[in-house]
Amino acid sequence: MSMNGQHERVDNIYLSTLNEILDSVAPHNDLEPSLNSILEILSKDLHFQRAFLAIMDPESEKLKLSITHSPAKDYSATYSPGKGVVGRVYETGKSVVIPRMSEDTELLNKAFNRSEEELNTLSFICVPVKSATSDEKQEVLGTLSVDSPILPMDNLLEHMQFLEVVAALISNQVSRLQEEMSMQAQMLSQGMIPGGVDAAPPADFVATSKSMKQVLRQARQVGPSRATALLRGESGTGKELLAEAIHACSPRRDKPLVKLNCAALPAELVESELFGHQKGAFTGAYQNKRGLFEVANNGTLFLDEIGELSLDAQAKVLRAIQEKEIQRVGSEQPIAVDVRLICATHQPLETLLREGRFREDLFYRINVFPIFIPPLRERREDILPLAEQFLESFASEYEKSIKRISSPAIDLFTQYHWPGNVRELKNCLERAVLICEEEVIRTYHLPPTLQTAESTATDTSLSFGEAVAKFEQELLVDSLKKARGNMLQAARDLRVSYRIVNYKVKKYNIDVKKYAGAKKKK
C-alpha cells in the first residue's frame, strides 16, 4: 500500500473521531459527562491507554486531575505549574511528546501509578488547553494528555496536532467547568453547600438502604441553611448521629454543637440547664451559670426528646427562636443568642398537640424541615454493614482479633425485629465481642433474645441432632474458608484426621472448590 493510502486512512480516522467529538461538545450537554465522553471517544478510536484532563484550580493555583478515562484504577493528583511534563506544558503553553515514558526523567507518574511494563510500552502526549479568545496572549486553562502505544515519531506528532485541535474545540467547556469548580470551592468554604447531596456519608454513618440514603440526602439539603430540623423516629435509630451530620455540613461546623436530652433531667432543672441562672435564683444556685443556649451561641443546639419539655420551657424556647434572646432563671436581663436549633423526638407530637401538652406555635416553628428516620427492621440492608462496623470498632477497642460474623449469626441478625434499633444492635455486638474468644462471632455469642425470638423459630425448632449437625457444618465451612479449600489444612486446624474431614464434606455435600480463593481479598 502506498504512503498516500496510509495517510488517507489516518485522516479518515481523525475525521470520524472529530465528528463524534463535535456531537459531544453541543452547548446543551452537561459539562463533565460531555468531557468524559470526549476522552472515551479519543481512547476508543485512537487506541489510547488513557486520556485525561488536568484543569487549573483558581483557588490553589494548581492543576488538578479532574476528568479521566482509563481502564485502570485512577488516582487523584495535583500538579504544580512547571513541575513534571504536565506542569511544564501548562506553564509554557507548548505541547510535549515523549516517545517512551521510561526514558524520560521529567515524567512524574503521579496520577496513575503506572507499572514498569506500562512505562516501557507507552508514549505520552500532552497539549495545552487554552482560552478560546482571539488575543495573542491566550490563558492556559489546563492540559489534555494521553498515554499512547509506542509509535514512530511521525505518527505521535500527528496525534499531537490532532489533540491540539481537540483541545481548541473543548476550551469553552473547560473554561465553564473551571468556573464551576471555583464557584463550588467558594460555596464549600462559606458552608453554603455540603459537598453534594450524593457525597459519601460521614464517618460512622451507615446508609446502605435506599431509605437511609434519602435521610442523608435530606440532611445535606437542610445542613447549609439555618432552618430548624426536626428529626423523628423510634429510640435508637440514630437521631443524634444525624444531628451531628447536619451540623458538620453547615456553615457553623467550626462552632460548638451542644446537646441536651430533655428527658434526662427533672423538669425543674431543664430550664436552668437551657437558659442558665443567676446566683441566688433558687436554693443551690451559689453562682451565675451560663445556659446551653449561651454555650451554643453562633453554633448549633441539639434538643433530643423535645416532647418532654414543660409548657413553660417550651414558651422560653419559642422566644429564643423568635426573638434570638433568652433570660437566665432569676434575671430579667435579656441575653442575645444566635443559635441554630435541631430537635428530635420519638413521640407523636401531633397527639401531644391535641392533648394540650405541646405548644402549637412551637411545633410549627420546629417542624420547618422534618426528617423521619425509619426503624432498623424497615431497612434490613443496613443491618450487616452496621454490625460489621461495630464489630471492627469494638474488636479494636477491646484488643480482640475477631475477623468476622458467622453465616448463622448473620441470619439471626437479619431475622430479628430489633425493637431497640441501632442502639440495641450496637450493644449486642459489644457483648458478643467481650465474650468471644475465637476469630468469629457465632450464634452462641449473641444474647438469648436473638436466639429465642419468634423470627428464629425455624432455628430453635431443630432437634438436638439437627442442631449439632448444623454447628458441625458451620465449623467445617469456616475451616475450609480459612484453608482456602485445602482439606488437609482444615483437618489440622480442626485437630481431626483427613479421613473425617473428607467424610463430613461428602455427608454435607460441601463444594470445597468454591473456597479455594476465599481469603484472597484479605
Short mmCIF file of N, CA and C in Angstrom, two decimals, residues 160-264:
data_model
loop_
_atom_site.label_atom_id
_atom_site.label_comp_id
_atom_site.label_asym_id
_atom_site.label_seq_id
_atom_site.Cartn_x
_atom_site.Cartn_y
_atom_site.Cartn_z
N MET A 160 -0.41 14.43 18.18
CA MET A 160 -0.27 15.67 18.94
C MET A 160 -1.03 16.81 18.26
N GLN A 161 -0.86 16.93 16.94
CA GLN A 161 -1.54 18.00 16.21
C GLN A 161 -3.06 17.83 16.28
N PHE A 162 -3.51 16.59 16.18
CA PHE A 162 -4.94 16.34 16.28
C PHE A 162 -5.46 16.70 17.68
N LEU A 163 -4.70 16.33 18.72
CA LEU A 163 -5.10 16.65 20.09
C LEU A 163 -5.15 18.16 20.33
N GLU A 164 -4.27 18.91 19.65
CA GLU A 164 -4.32 20.38 19.76
C GLU A 164 -5.63 20.92 19.19
N VAL A 165 -6.11 20.29 18.11
CA VAL A 165 -7.40 20.67 17.54
C VAL A 165 -8.53 20.36 18.53
N VAL A 166 -8.45 19.17 19.14
CA VAL A 166 -9.47 18.77 20.12
C VAL A 166 -9.44 19.72 21.32
N ALA A 167 -8.23 20.08 21.77
CA ALA A 167 -8.09 21.00 22.90
C ALA A 167 -8.74 22.35 22.60
N ALA A 168 -8.60 22.81 21.36
CA ALA A 168 -9.23 24.08 20.97
C ALA A 168 -10.75 23.94 20.97
N LEU A 169 -11.24 22.77 20.53
CA LEU A 169 -12.69 22.54 20.48
C LEU A 169 -13.32 22.52 21.88
N ILE A 170 -12.60 21.98 22.86
CA ILE A 170 -13.19 21.81 24.20
C ILE A 170 -12.86 22.96 25.14
N SER A 171 -12.10 23.96 24.67
CA SER A 171 -11.63 25.02 25.58
C SER A 171 -12.80 25.76 26.24
N ASN A 172 -13.88 25.95 25.50
CA ASN A 172 -15.05 26.63 26.07
C ASN A 172 -15.63 25.85 27.24
N GLN A 173 -15.76 24.54 27.03
CA GLN A 173 -16.30 23.69 28.09
C GLN A 173 -15.38 23.65 29.30
N VAL A 174 -14.07 23.56 29.04
CA VAL A 174 -13.10 23.54 30.15
C VAL A 174 -13.17 24.84 30.94
N SER A 175 -13.32 25.95 30.24
CA SER A 175 -13.43 27.25 30.89
C SER A 175 -14.66 27.31 31.80
N ARG A 176 -15.79 26.80 31.29
CA ARG A 176 -17.02 26.80 32.09
C ARG A 176 -16.90 25.88 33.29
N LEU A 177 -16.24 24.72 33.09
CA LEU A 177 -16.05 23.79 34.20
C LEU A 177 -15.14 24.39 35.26
N GLN A 178 -14.12 25.12 34.81
CA GLN A 178 -13.21 25.79 35.74
C GLN A 178 -13.97 26.79 36.60
N GLU A 179 -14.89 27.54 35.96
CA GLU A 179 -15.71 28.50 36.71
C GLU A 179 -16.59 27.78 37.74
N GLU A 180 -17.15 26.64 37.32
CA GLU A 180 -17.99 25.88 38.24
C GLU A 180 -17.18 25.37 39.43
N MET A 181 -15.95 24.87 39.14
CA MET A 181 -15.08 24.39 40.21
C MET A 181 -14.79 25.50 41.20
N SER A 182 -14.50 26.69 40.66
CA SER A 182 -14.18 27.84 41.50
C SER A 182 -15.37 28.23 42.37
N MET A 183 -16.57 28.24 41.74
CA MET A 183 -17.78 28.62 42.47
C MET A 183 -18.09 27.60 43.56
N GLN A 184 -17.92 26.31 43.23
CA GLN A 184 -18.20 25.26 44.20
C GLN A 184 -17.24 25.35 45.39
N ALA A 185 -15.95 25.60 45.10
CA ALA A 185 -14.96 25.73 46.18
C ALA A 185 -15.31 26.90 47.10
N GLN A 186 -15.76 28.00 46.48
CA GLN A 186 -16.13 29.18 47.25
C GLN A 186 -17.33 28.88 48.15
N MET A 187 -18.34 28.20 47.57
CA MET A 187 -19.53 27.88 48.34
C MET A 187 -19.22 26.89 49.46
N LEU A 188 -18.31 25.95 49.18
CA LEU A 188 -17.91 24.99 50.22
C LEU A 188 -17.22 25.71 51.37
N SER A 189 -16.32 26.64 51.03
CA SER A 189 -15.57 27.36 52.07
C SER A 189 -16.48 28.23 52.92
N GLN A 190 -17.59 28.69 52.33
CA GLN A 190 -18.53 29.51 53.07
C GLN A 190 -19.64 28.68 53.71
N GLY A 191 -19.55 27.36 53.54
CA GLY A 191 -20.55 26.49 54.15
C GLY A 191 -21.89 26.51 53.45
N MET A 192 -21.93 27.04 52.23
CA MET A 192 -23.21 27.15 51.53
C MET A 192 -23.65 25.82 50.93
N ILE A 193 -22.69 24.93 50.65
CA ILE A 193 -23.04 23.59 50.19
C ILE A 193 -22.22 22.58 50.96
N PRO A 194 -22.74 21.36 51.15
CA PRO A 194 -22.05 20.38 51.97
C PRO A 194 -21.22 19.39 51.20
N GLY A 195 -20.86 19.69 49.96
CA GLY A 195 -20.06 18.75 49.19
C GLY A 195 -20.90 17.83 48.34
N GLY A 196 -22.16 18.21 48.11
CA GLY A 196 -23.03 17.42 47.23
C GLY A 196 -23.90 16.46 48.00
N VAL A 197 -25.18 16.37 47.61
CA VAL A 197 -26.11 15.54 48.36
C VAL A 197 -25.83 14.05 48.18
N ASP A 198 -25.04 13.66 47.19
CA ASP A 198 -24.73 12.25 47.00
C ASP A 198 -23.29 11.92 47.39
N ALA A 199 -22.66 12.82 48.14
CA ALA A 199 -21.30 12.56 48.61
C ALA A 199 -21.31 11.39 49.59
N ALA A 200 -20.12 10.86 49.88
CA ALA A 200 -20.03 9.74 50.80
C ALA A 200 -20.57 10.14 52.17
N PRO A 201 -21.20 9.20 52.89
CA PRO A 201 -21.73 9.54 54.20
C PRO A 201 -20.63 9.89 55.18
N PRO A 202 -20.93 10.66 56.22
CA PRO A 202 -19.91 10.99 57.21
C PRO A 202 -19.45 9.73 57.95
N ALA A 203 -18.31 9.83 58.63
CA ALA A 203 -17.77 8.69 59.37
C ALA A 203 -18.81 8.17 60.36
N ASP A 204 -18.87 6.85 60.53
CA ASP A 204 -19.78 6.18 61.47
C ASP A 204 -21.25 6.25 61.05
N PHE A 205 -21.54 6.79 59.88
CA PHE A 205 -22.93 6.88 59.44
C PHE A 205 -23.13 5.89 58.30
N VAL A 206 -23.88 4.82 58.57
CA VAL A 206 -24.11 3.79 57.55
C VAL A 206 -25.41 4.10 56.82
N ALA A 207 -25.33 4.21 55.50
CA ALA A 207 -26.52 4.49 54.68
C ALA A 207 -26.47 3.61 53.44
N THR A 208 -26.71 2.31 53.62
CA THR A 208 -26.71 1.37 52.50
C THR A 208 -28.10 1.29 51.87
N SER A 209 -29.13 1.31 52.71
CA SER A 209 -30.50 1.18 52.21
C SER A 209 -30.95 2.45 51.51
N LYS A 210 -31.92 2.29 50.64
CA LYS A 210 -32.46 3.42 49.89
C LYS A 210 -33.06 4.46 50.84
N SER A 211 -33.77 3.98 51.87
CA SER A 211 -34.43 4.91 52.79
C SER A 211 -33.42 5.74 53.58
N MET A 212 -32.29 5.13 53.98
CA MET A 212 -31.30 5.89 54.74
C MET A 212 -30.50 6.83 53.84
N LYS A 213 -30.34 6.46 52.58
CA LYS A 213 -29.68 7.38 51.64
C LYS A 213 -30.54 8.63 51.46
N GLN A 214 -31.87 8.42 51.45
CA GLN A 214 -32.78 9.55 51.35
C GLN A 214 -32.69 10.43 52.60
N VAL A 215 -32.57 9.81 53.77
CA VAL A 215 -32.41 10.56 55.02
C VAL A 215 -31.14 11.41 54.97
N LEU A 216 -30.06 10.79 54.52
CA LEU A 216 -28.78 11.50 54.43
C LEU A 216 -28.87 12.65 53.42
N ARG A 217 -29.57 12.40 52.31
CA ARG A 217 -29.75 13.44 51.29
C ARG A 217 -30.52 14.63 51.88
N GLN A 218 -31.56 14.35 52.67
CA GLN A 218 -32.34 15.41 53.30
C GLN A 218 -31.48 16.19 54.30
N ALA A 219 -30.63 15.47 55.03
CA ALA A 219 -29.75 16.13 56.00
C ALA A 219 -28.80 17.09 55.29
N ARG A 220 -28.30 16.68 54.13
CA ARG A 220 -27.38 17.54 53.39
C ARG A 220 -28.10 18.72 52.74
N GLN A 221 -29.39 18.55 52.49
CA GLN A 221 -30.17 19.66 51.94
C GLN A 221 -30.41 20.74 52.99
N VAL A 222 -30.73 20.31 54.21
CA VAL A 222 -31.06 21.29 55.25
C VAL A 222 -29.80 21.84 55.94
N GLY A 223 -28.71 21.07 55.89
CA GLY A 223 -27.49 21.45 56.62
C GLY A 223 -27.00 22.86 56.37
N PRO A 224 -26.85 23.30 55.10
CA PRO A 224 -26.27 24.63 54.84
C PRO A 224 -27.14 25.80 55.27
N SER A 225 -28.43 25.56 55.54
CA SER A 225 -29.32 26.66 55.94
C SER A 225 -29.29 26.82 57.46
N ARG A 226 -30.07 27.80 57.97
CA ARG A 226 -30.19 27.91 59.42
C ARG A 226 -31.56 27.41 59.86
N ALA A 227 -32.30 26.75 58.94
CA ALA A 227 -33.64 26.24 59.26
C ALA A 227 -33.57 25.20 60.37
N THR A 228 -34.61 25.17 61.21
CA THR A 228 -34.69 24.19 62.28
C THR A 228 -35.10 22.84 61.70
N ALA A 229 -34.33 21.81 62.00
CA ALA A 229 -34.66 20.46 61.55
C ALA A 229 -35.29 19.69 62.69
N LEU A 230 -36.33 18.92 62.38
CA LEU A 230 -36.98 18.07 63.39
C LEU A 230 -36.77 16.61 62.99
N LEU A 231 -35.98 15.90 63.79
CA LEU A 231 -35.65 14.50 63.49
C LEU A 231 -36.62 13.60 64.24
N ARG A 232 -37.33 12.75 63.49
CA ARG A 232 -38.35 11.91 64.09
C ARG A 232 -38.04 10.45 63.83
N GLY A 233 -38.34 9.62 64.81
CA GLY A 233 -38.08 8.19 64.67
C GLY A 233 -38.01 7.55 66.03
N GLU A 234 -38.06 6.23 66.05
CA GLU A 234 -38.03 5.48 67.31
C GLU A 234 -36.70 5.70 68.04
N SER A 235 -36.70 5.39 69.33
CA SER A 235 -35.46 5.48 70.12
C SER A 235 -34.42 4.53 69.53
N GLY A 236 -33.19 5.03 69.45
CA GLY A 236 -32.10 4.17 68.99
C GLY A 236 -31.90 4.13 67.50
N THR A 237 -32.62 4.98 66.74
CA THR A 237 -32.47 4.93 65.28
C THR A 237 -31.28 5.74 64.79
N GLY A 238 -30.71 6.61 65.63
CA GLY A 238 -29.53 7.37 65.23
C GLY A 238 -29.81 8.85 65.02
N LYS A 239 -30.76 9.40 65.77
CA LYS A 239 -31.12 10.82 65.60
C LYS A 239 -29.97 11.74 66.00
N GLU A 240 -29.26 11.38 67.06
CA GLU A 240 -28.13 12.21 67.50
C GLU A 240 -27.01 12.22 66.46
N LEU A 241 -26.75 11.05 65.87
CA LEU A 241 -25.72 10.95 64.83
C LEU A 241 -26.10 11.78 63.61
N LEU A 242 -27.40 11.78 63.28
CA LEU A 242 -27.87 12.58 62.14
C LEU A 242 -27.74 14.07 62.44
N ALA A 243 -28.01 14.46 63.69
CA ALA A 243 -27.84 15.87 64.09
C ALA A 243 -26.38 16.29 63.90
N GLU A 244 -25.45 15.39 64.24
CA GLU A 244 -24.02 15.68 64.06
C GLU A 244 -23.70 15.85 62.58
N ALA A 245 -24.33 15.02 61.73
CA ALA A 245 -24.09 15.12 60.28
C ALA A 245 -24.62 16.44 59.73
N ILE A 246 -25.78 16.88 60.21
CA ILE A 246 -26.34 18.16 59.76
C ILE A 246 -25.43 19.31 60.19
N HIS A 247 -24.97 19.27 61.43
CA HIS A 247 -24.07 20.33 61.91
C HIS A 247 -22.76 20.34 61.12
N ALA A 248 -22.27 19.13 60.78
CA ALA A 248 -20.98 19.02 60.09
C ALA A 248 -21.02 19.61 58.69
N CYS A 249 -22.21 19.67 58.05
CA CYS A 249 -22.26 20.25 56.71
C CYS A 249 -22.94 21.62 56.72
N SER A 250 -22.85 22.29 57.86
CA SER A 250 -23.44 23.63 57.97
C SER A 250 -22.33 24.67 58.07
N PRO A 251 -22.64 25.94 57.85
CA PRO A 251 -21.63 26.99 57.98
C PRO A 251 -21.12 27.13 59.42
N ARG A 252 -21.84 26.50 60.37
CA ARG A 252 -21.47 26.60 61.79
C ARG A 252 -20.60 25.42 62.25
N ARG A 253 -20.13 24.62 61.29
CA ARG A 253 -19.44 23.38 61.68
C ARG A 253 -18.20 23.61 62.54
N ASP A 254 -17.59 24.80 62.46
CA ASP A 254 -16.41 25.08 63.30
C ASP A 254 -16.80 25.64 64.66
N LYS A 255 -18.09 25.86 64.87
CA LYS A 255 -18.60 26.34 66.16
C LYS A 255 -19.14 25.15 66.95
N PRO A 256 -19.49 25.37 68.23
CA PRO A 256 -19.89 24.21 69.05
C PRO A 256 -21.23 23.59 68.63
N LEU A 257 -21.32 22.26 68.79
CA LEU A 257 -22.58 21.54 68.71
C LEU A 257 -22.88 21.10 70.14
N VAL A 258 -23.90 21.69 70.74
CA VAL A 258 -24.24 21.43 72.15
C VAL A 258 -25.49 20.57 72.19
N LYS A 259 -25.47 19.53 73.03
CA LYS A 259 -26.58 18.56 73.06
C LYS A 259 -27.23 18.51 74.44
N LEU A 260 -28.56 18.35 74.44
CA LEU A 260 -29.29 18.14 75.69
C LEU A 260 -30.41 17.14 75.44
N ASN A 261 -30.45 16.09 76.26
CA ASN A 261 -31.57 15.17 76.24
C ASN A 261 -32.58 15.68 77.27
N CYS A 262 -33.69 16.21 76.77
CA CYS A 262 -34.67 16.85 77.66
C CYS A 262 -35.33 15.85 78.61
N ALA A 263 -35.24 14.56 78.28
CA ALA A 263 -35.84 13.54 79.15
C ALA A 263 -34.88 13.09 80.25
N ALA A 264 -33.63 13.53 80.16
CA ALA A 264 -32.62 13.03 81.10
C ALA A 264 -32.58 13.84 82.39
#
